[in-house]
Short mmCIF file of C-alpha atoms in Angstrom, two decimals:
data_model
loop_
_atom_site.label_atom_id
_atom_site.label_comp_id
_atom_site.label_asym_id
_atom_site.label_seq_id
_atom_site.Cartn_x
_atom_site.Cartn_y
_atom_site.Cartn_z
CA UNK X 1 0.00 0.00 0.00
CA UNK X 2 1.29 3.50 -1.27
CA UNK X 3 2.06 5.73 1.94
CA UNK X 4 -0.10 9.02 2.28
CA UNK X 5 2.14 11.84 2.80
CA UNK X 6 0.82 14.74 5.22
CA UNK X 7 1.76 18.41 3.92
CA UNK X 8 4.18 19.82 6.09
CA UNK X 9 5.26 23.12 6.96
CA UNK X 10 7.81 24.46 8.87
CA UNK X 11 9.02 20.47 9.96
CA UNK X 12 5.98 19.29 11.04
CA UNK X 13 2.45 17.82 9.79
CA UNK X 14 0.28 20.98 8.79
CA UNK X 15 -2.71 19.82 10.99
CA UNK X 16 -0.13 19.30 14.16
CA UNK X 17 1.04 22.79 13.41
CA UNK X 18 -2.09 24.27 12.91
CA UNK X 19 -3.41 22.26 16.52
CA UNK X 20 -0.50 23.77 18.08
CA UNK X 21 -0.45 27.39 17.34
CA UNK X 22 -4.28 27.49 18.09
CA UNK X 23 -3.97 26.37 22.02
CA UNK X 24 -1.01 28.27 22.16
CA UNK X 25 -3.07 31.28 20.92
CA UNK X 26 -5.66 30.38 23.11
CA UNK X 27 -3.76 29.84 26.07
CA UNK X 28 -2.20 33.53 25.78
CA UNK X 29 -5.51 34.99 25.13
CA UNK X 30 -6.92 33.09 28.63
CA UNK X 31 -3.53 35.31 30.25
CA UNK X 32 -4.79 38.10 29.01
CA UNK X 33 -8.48 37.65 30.27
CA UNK X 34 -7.42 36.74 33.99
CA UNK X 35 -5.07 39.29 34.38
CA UNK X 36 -7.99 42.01 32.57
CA UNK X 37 -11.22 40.97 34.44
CA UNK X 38 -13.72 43.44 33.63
CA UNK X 39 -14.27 45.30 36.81
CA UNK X 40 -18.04 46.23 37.70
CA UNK X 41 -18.62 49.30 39.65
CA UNK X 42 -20.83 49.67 42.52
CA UNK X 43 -24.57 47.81 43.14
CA UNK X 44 -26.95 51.02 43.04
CA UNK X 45 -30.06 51.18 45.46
CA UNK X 46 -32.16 51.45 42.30
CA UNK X 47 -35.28 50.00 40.37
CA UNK X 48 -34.33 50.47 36.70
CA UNK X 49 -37.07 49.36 34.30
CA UNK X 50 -35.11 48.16 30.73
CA UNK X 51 -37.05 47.64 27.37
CA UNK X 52 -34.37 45.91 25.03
CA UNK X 53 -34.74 46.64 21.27
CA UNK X 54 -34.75 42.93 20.25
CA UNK X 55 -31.19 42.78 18.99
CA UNK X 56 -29.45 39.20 21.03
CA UNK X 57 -25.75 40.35 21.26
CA UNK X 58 -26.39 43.95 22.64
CA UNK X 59 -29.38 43.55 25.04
CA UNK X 60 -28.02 39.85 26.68
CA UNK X 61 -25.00 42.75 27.43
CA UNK X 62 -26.91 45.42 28.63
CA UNK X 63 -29.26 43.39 30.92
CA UNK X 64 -26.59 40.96 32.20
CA UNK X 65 -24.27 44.13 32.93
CA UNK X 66 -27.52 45.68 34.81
CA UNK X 67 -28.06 43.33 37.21
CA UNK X 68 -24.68 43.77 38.43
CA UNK X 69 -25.56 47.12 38.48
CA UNK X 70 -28.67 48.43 40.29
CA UNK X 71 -30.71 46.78 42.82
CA UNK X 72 -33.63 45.75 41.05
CA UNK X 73 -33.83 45.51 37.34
CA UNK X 74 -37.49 44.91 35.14
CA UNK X 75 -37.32 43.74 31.60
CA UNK X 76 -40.71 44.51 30.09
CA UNK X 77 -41.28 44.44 26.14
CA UNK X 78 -41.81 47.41 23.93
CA UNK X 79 -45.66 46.44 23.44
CA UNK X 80 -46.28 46.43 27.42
CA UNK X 81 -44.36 49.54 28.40
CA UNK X 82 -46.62 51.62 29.78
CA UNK X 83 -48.26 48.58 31.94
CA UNK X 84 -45.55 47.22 33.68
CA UNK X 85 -44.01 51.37 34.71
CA UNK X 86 -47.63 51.63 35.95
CA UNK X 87 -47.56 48.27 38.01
CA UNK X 88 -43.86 48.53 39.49
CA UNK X 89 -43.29 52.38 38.93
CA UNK X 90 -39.57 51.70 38.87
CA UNK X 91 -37.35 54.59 39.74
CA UNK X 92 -36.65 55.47 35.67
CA UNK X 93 -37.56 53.84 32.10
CA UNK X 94 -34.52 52.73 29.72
CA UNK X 95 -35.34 51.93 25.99
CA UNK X 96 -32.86 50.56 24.11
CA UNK X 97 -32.64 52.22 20.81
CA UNK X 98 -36.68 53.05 20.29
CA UNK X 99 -36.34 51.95 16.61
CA UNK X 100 -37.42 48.60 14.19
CA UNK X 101 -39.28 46.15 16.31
CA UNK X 102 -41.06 49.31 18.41
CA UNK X 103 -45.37 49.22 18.12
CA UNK X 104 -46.40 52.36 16.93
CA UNK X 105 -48.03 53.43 20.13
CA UNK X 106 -44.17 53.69 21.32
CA UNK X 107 -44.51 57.59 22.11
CA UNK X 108 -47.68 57.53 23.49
CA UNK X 109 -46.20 55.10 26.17
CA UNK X 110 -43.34 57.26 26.28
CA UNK X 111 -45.07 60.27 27.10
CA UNK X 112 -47.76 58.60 29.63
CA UNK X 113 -44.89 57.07 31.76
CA UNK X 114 -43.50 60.35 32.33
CA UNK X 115 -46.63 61.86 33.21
CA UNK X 116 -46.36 59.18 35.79
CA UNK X 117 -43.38 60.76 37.55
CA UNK X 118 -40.95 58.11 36.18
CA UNK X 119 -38.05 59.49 33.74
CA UNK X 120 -37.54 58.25 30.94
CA UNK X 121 -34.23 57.41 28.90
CA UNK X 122 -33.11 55.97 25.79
CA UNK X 123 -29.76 55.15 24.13
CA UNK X 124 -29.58 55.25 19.92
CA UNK X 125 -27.43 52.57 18.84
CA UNK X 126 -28.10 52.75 15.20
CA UNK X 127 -27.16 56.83 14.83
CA UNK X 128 -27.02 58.51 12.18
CA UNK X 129 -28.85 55.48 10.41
CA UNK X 130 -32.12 56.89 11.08
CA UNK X 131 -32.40 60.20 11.64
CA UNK X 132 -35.55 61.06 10.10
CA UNK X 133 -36.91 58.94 12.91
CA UNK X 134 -34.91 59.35 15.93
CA UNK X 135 -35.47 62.98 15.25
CA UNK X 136 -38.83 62.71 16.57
CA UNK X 137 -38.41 60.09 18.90
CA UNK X 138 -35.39 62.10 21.04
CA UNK X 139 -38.13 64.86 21.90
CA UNK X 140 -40.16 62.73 23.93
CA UNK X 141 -37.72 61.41 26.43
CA UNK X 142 -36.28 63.38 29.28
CA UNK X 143 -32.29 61.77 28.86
CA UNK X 144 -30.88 60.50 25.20
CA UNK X 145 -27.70 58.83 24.75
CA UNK X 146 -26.12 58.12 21.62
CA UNK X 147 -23.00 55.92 20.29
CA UNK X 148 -22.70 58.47 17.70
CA UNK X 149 -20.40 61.67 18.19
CA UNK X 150 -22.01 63.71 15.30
CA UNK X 151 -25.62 63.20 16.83
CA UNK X 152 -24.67 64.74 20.38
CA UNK X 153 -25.37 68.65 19.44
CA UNK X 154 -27.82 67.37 16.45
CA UNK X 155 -30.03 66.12 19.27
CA UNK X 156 -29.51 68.93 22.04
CA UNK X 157 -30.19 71.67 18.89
CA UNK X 158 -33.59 69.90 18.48
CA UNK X 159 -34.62 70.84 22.29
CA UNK X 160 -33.56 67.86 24.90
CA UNK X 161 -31.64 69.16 27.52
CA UNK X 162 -29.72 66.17 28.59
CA UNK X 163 -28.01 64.53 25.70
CA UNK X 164 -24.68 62.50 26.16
CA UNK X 165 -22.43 60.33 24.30
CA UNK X 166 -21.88 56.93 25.02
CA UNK X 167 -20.27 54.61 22.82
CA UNK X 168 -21.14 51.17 22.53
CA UNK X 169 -19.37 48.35 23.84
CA UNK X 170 -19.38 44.42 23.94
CA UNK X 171 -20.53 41.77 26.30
CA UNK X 172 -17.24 39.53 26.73
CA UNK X 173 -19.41 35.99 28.00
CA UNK X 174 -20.48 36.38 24.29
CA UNK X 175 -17.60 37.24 22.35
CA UNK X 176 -14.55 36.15 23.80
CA UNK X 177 -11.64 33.70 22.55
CA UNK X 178 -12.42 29.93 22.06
CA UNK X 179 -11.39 26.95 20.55
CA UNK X 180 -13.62 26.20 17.14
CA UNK X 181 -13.98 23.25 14.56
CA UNK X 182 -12.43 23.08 10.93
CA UNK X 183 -15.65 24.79 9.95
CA UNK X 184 -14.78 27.87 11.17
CA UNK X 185 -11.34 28.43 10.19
CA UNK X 186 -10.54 31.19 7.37
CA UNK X 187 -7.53 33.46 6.09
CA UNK X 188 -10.04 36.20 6.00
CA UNK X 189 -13.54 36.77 7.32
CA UNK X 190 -15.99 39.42 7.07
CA UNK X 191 -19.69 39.41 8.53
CA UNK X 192 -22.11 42.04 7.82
CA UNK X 193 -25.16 42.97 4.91
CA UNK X 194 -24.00 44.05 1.57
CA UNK X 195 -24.11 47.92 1.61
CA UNK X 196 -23.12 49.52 -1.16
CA UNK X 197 -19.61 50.83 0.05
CA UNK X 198 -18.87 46.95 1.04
CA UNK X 199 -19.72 45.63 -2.19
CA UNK X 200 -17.34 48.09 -4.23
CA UNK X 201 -14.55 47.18 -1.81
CA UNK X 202 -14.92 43.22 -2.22
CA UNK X 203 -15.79 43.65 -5.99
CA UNK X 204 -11.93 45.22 -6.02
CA UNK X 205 -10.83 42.27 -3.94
CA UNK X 206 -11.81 39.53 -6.52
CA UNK X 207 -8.88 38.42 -8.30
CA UNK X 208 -6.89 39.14 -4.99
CA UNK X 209 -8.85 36.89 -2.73
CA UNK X 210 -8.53 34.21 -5.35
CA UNK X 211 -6.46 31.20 -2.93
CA UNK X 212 -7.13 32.31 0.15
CA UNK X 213 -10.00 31.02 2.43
CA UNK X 214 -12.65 33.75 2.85
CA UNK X 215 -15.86 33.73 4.53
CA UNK X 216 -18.19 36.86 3.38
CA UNK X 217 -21.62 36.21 5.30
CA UNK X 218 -24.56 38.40 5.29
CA UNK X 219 -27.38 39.54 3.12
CA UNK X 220 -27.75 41.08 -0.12
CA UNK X 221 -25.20 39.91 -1.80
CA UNK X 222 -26.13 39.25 -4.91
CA UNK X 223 -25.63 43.23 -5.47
CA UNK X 224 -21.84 42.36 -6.48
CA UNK X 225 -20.74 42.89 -9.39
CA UNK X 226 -18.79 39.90 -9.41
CA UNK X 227 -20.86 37.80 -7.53
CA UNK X 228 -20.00 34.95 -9.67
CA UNK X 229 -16.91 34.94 -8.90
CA UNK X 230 -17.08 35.93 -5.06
CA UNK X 231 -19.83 32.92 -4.74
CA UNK X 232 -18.09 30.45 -3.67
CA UNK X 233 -17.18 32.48 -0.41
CA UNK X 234 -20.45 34.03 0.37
CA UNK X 235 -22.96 32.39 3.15
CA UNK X 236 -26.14 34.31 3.20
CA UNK X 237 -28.53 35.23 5.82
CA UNK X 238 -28.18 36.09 9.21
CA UNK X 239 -25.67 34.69 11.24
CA UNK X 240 -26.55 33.91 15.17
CA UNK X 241 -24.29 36.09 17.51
CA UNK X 242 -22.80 32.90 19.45
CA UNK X 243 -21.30 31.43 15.43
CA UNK X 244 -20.43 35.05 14.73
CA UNK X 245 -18.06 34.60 17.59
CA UNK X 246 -17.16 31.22 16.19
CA UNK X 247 -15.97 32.73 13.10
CA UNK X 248 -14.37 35.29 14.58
CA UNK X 249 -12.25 33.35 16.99
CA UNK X 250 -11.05 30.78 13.81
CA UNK X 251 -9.65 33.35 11.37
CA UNK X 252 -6.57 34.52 11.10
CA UNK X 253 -8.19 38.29 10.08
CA UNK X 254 -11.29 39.51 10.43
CA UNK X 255 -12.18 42.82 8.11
CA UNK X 256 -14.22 45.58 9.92
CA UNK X 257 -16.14 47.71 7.30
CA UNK X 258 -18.74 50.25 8.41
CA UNK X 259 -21.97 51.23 6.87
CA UNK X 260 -22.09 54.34 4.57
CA UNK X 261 -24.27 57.08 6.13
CA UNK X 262 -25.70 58.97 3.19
CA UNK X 263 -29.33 58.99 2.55
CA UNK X 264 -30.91 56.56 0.46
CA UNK X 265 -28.05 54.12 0.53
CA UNK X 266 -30.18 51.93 2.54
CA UNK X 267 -30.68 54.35 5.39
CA UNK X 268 -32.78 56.92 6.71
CA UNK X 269 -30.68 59.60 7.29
CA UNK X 270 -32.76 62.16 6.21
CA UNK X 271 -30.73 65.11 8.01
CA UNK X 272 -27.45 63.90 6.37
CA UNK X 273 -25.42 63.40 9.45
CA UNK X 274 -21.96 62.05 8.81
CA UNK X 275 -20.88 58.97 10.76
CA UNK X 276 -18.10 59.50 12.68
CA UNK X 277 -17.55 56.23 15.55
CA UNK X 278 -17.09 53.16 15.44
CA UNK X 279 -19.80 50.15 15.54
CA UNK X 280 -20.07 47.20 17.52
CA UNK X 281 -18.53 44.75 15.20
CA UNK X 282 -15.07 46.66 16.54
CA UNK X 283 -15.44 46.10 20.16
CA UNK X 284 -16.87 42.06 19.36
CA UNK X 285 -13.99 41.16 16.86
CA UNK X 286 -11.01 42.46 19.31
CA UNK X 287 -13.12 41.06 22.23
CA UNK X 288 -12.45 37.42 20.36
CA UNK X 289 -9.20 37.31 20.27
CA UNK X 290 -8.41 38.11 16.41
CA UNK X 291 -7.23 40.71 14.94
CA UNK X 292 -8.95 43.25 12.79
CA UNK X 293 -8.38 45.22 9.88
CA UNK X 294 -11.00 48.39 10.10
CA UNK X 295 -11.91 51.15 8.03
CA UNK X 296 -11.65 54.39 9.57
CA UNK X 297 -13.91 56.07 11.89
CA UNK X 298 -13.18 59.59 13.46
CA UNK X 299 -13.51 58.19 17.17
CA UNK X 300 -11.46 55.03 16.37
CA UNK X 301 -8.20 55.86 18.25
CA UNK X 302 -10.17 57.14 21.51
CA UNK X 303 -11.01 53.96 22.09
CA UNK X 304 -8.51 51.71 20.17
CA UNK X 305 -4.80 52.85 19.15
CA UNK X 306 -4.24 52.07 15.96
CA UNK X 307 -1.17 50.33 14.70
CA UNK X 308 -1.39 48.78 18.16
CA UNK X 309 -4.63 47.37 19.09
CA UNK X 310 -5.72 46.91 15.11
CA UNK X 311 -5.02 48.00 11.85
CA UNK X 312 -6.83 50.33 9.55
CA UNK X 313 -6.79 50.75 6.00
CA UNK X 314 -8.22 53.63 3.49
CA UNK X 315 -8.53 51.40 0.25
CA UNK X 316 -8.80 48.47 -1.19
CA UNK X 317 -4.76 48.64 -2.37
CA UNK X 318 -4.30 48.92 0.90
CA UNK X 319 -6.30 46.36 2.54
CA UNK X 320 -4.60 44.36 -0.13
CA UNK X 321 -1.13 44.81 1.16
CA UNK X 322 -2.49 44.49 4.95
CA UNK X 323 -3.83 41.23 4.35
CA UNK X 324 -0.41 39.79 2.33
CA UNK X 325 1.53 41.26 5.04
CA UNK X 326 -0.65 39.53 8.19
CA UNK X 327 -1.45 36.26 6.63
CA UNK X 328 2.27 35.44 6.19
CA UNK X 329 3.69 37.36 10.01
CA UNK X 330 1.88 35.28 12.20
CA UNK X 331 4.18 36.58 15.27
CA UNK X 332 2.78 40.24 14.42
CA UNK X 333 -0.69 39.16 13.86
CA UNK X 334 -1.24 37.48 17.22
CA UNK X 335 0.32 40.69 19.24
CA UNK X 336 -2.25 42.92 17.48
CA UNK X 337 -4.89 40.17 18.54
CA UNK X 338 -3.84 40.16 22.34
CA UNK X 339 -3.29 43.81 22.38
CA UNK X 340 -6.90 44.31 20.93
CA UNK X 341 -8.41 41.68 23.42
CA UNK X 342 -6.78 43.29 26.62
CA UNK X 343 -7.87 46.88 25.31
CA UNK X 344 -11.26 45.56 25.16
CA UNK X 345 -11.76 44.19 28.37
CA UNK X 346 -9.72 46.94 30.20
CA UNK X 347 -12.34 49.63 28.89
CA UNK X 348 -15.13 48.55 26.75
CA UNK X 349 -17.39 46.13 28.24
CA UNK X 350 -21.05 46.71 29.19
CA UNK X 351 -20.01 46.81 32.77
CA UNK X 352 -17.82 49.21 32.42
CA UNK X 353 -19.86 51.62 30.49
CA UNK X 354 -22.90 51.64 31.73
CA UNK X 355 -22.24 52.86 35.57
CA UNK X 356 -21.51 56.40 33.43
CA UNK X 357 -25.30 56.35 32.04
CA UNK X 358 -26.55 55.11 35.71
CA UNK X 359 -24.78 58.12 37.13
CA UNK X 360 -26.84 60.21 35.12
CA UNK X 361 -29.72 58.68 35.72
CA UNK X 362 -29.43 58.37 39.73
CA UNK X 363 -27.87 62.04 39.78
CA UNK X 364 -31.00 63.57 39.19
CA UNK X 365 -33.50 61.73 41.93
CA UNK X 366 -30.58 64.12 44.33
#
């Protein structure tokens, strides 16, 4: 019988290799975690009602985070507002994000729970997406917070007193580090709908990508171009948050390519607000110990240093070179990885950025 020969690389079997370097990756990224616990503040004496926006990865954060937070948290749904703040008359109201899966009665709610006594809050995660709506909905509430820098003095110029910015963040018992199957493991991954600034890039990318093992995953892809070509990489539909975190964790490089904010590209930006920070795919990519090649948002290097934490490119030449230069320094590649990972969980989980929105909130019953 003819002997099978196993590739090698470097002196040893490829799959050996490969095993190797992913618990040894591993087992630095589970140094960095222990010795970067996210620290959670102080248990307030206070009855926060919270009305998640129906989105898994952000409001599992936000209500896990809370209940380390205050002393009594009530999750109610957007339809029954208004009857569970009458029934437990909590000490304030937060909505996350007021948009999409909201009845249309939302307002009306709104505006009867104050006349209860009981603020009212709300934090836009989706700004400047939908301004023609959150517009409207930021003059009904008595505190709105916003991930967005550009929308602070937009939404303090239409009339509420007590805006603040507060970026988003990540909930690391989500997205964090782990070992994944074959299945999962890619040169280059990239997760997110087909906008039309993410299709031009990856329609440049096509004879480039040609070799390596890509993952594009989303909807709407069939806008490409080249979507012939790009096929064989593409899984459509919506992708669970728990196997987003499996994909992230397996590749080598995981691209990070924000949303264009003009109107009419698939948005409702009606007041033309430019995007300036970063989205939540940033924090949830570093958070799993990969590292990340971004597109650049104004706000980027308050929270992330780039050339340290991540990389950041400007076009698709560039991503091109970025890509070449990672996939083949693997020593580089996994120092940008832990240096994104213990950035992360230093500063930018939910625990440690919502005490900053409960101050606000608990600063005013004074």
């Amino acid at each position: 019988m003819k002997a099978v020969k196993t590739k090698k690389r470097g002196g040893l079997p490829r799959d050996y290799r490969d095993g190797y370097l992913e618990g040894y990756h591993l087992g630095l990224c589970e140094a960095v975690k222990r010795l970067n616990t996210p620290e959670v503040g102080e248990c307030q004496p206070f009855r926060l009602m919270y009305v998640p926006q129906g989105f898994q990865a952000i409001d599992t954060g936000v209500a896990e985070a809370l209940r380390l937070l205050v002393s009594e948290l009530i999750i109610c749904s957007p339809e029954t507002m208004l009857e569970v703040a009458a029934r437990e008359l909590p000490g304030a109201v937060l909505v996350m994000n007021g948009l999409h899966v909201f009845p249309e009665n939302h307002l009306e709610q709104i505006m009867a729970i104050r006349q209860l006594g009981i603020p009212a809050a709300i934090w836009f995660v989706d700004d400047p997406y939908f301004t023609e709506d959150t517009s409207v909905i930021c003059r009904h509430y008595d505190y709105v917070f916003t991930h967005e820098l550009g929308c602070v003095e937009f939404y303090r110029s239409l009339g509420t007193a007590s805006v603040h910015y507060l970026p988003l963040c990540v909930n690391p018992q989500m997205f964090y580090p782990r070992q994944t199957g074959p299945q999962y493991h890619y040169d280059v991954v990239f997760i997110g709908n087909a906008f039309r600034n993410r299709t031009e890039l990856f329609d440049e990318l096509v004879p480039f990508l040609r070799g390596k093992k890509v993952l594009i995953a989303g909807g709407f892809w069939e806008r490409l171009t080249h979507f012939e070509e790009l096929s064989p990489y593409i899984r459509e539909g919506f992708i669970p948050p728990e196997e987003t975190a499996n994909y992230y964790s397996g590749a080598k490089l995981v691209i990070n390519i924000h949303r264009p904010w003009e109107g009419g590209m698939d948005n409702r930006n009606t007041f033309q607000l430019p995007s300036l920070s970063i989205n939540p795919r940033t924090y949830e990519i570093s958070a799993c110990g990969t590292m990340q090649l971004t597109d650049i948002r104004q706000d980027l290097d308050i929270h992330y240093k780039p050339g340290r934490d991540l990389e950041t490119f400007a076009s698709a030449d560039e991503l091109k070179r970025k890509i070449d230069y990672y996939l083949k320094h693997e020593k580089e590649r996994r120092q940008y990885a832990l240096r994104g990972l213990q950035t992360t969980l230093r500063r930018h989980t939910f625990t440690s950025r919502l005490p900053h929105l409960l101050g606000v909130l608990t600063s005013a019953r004074g």
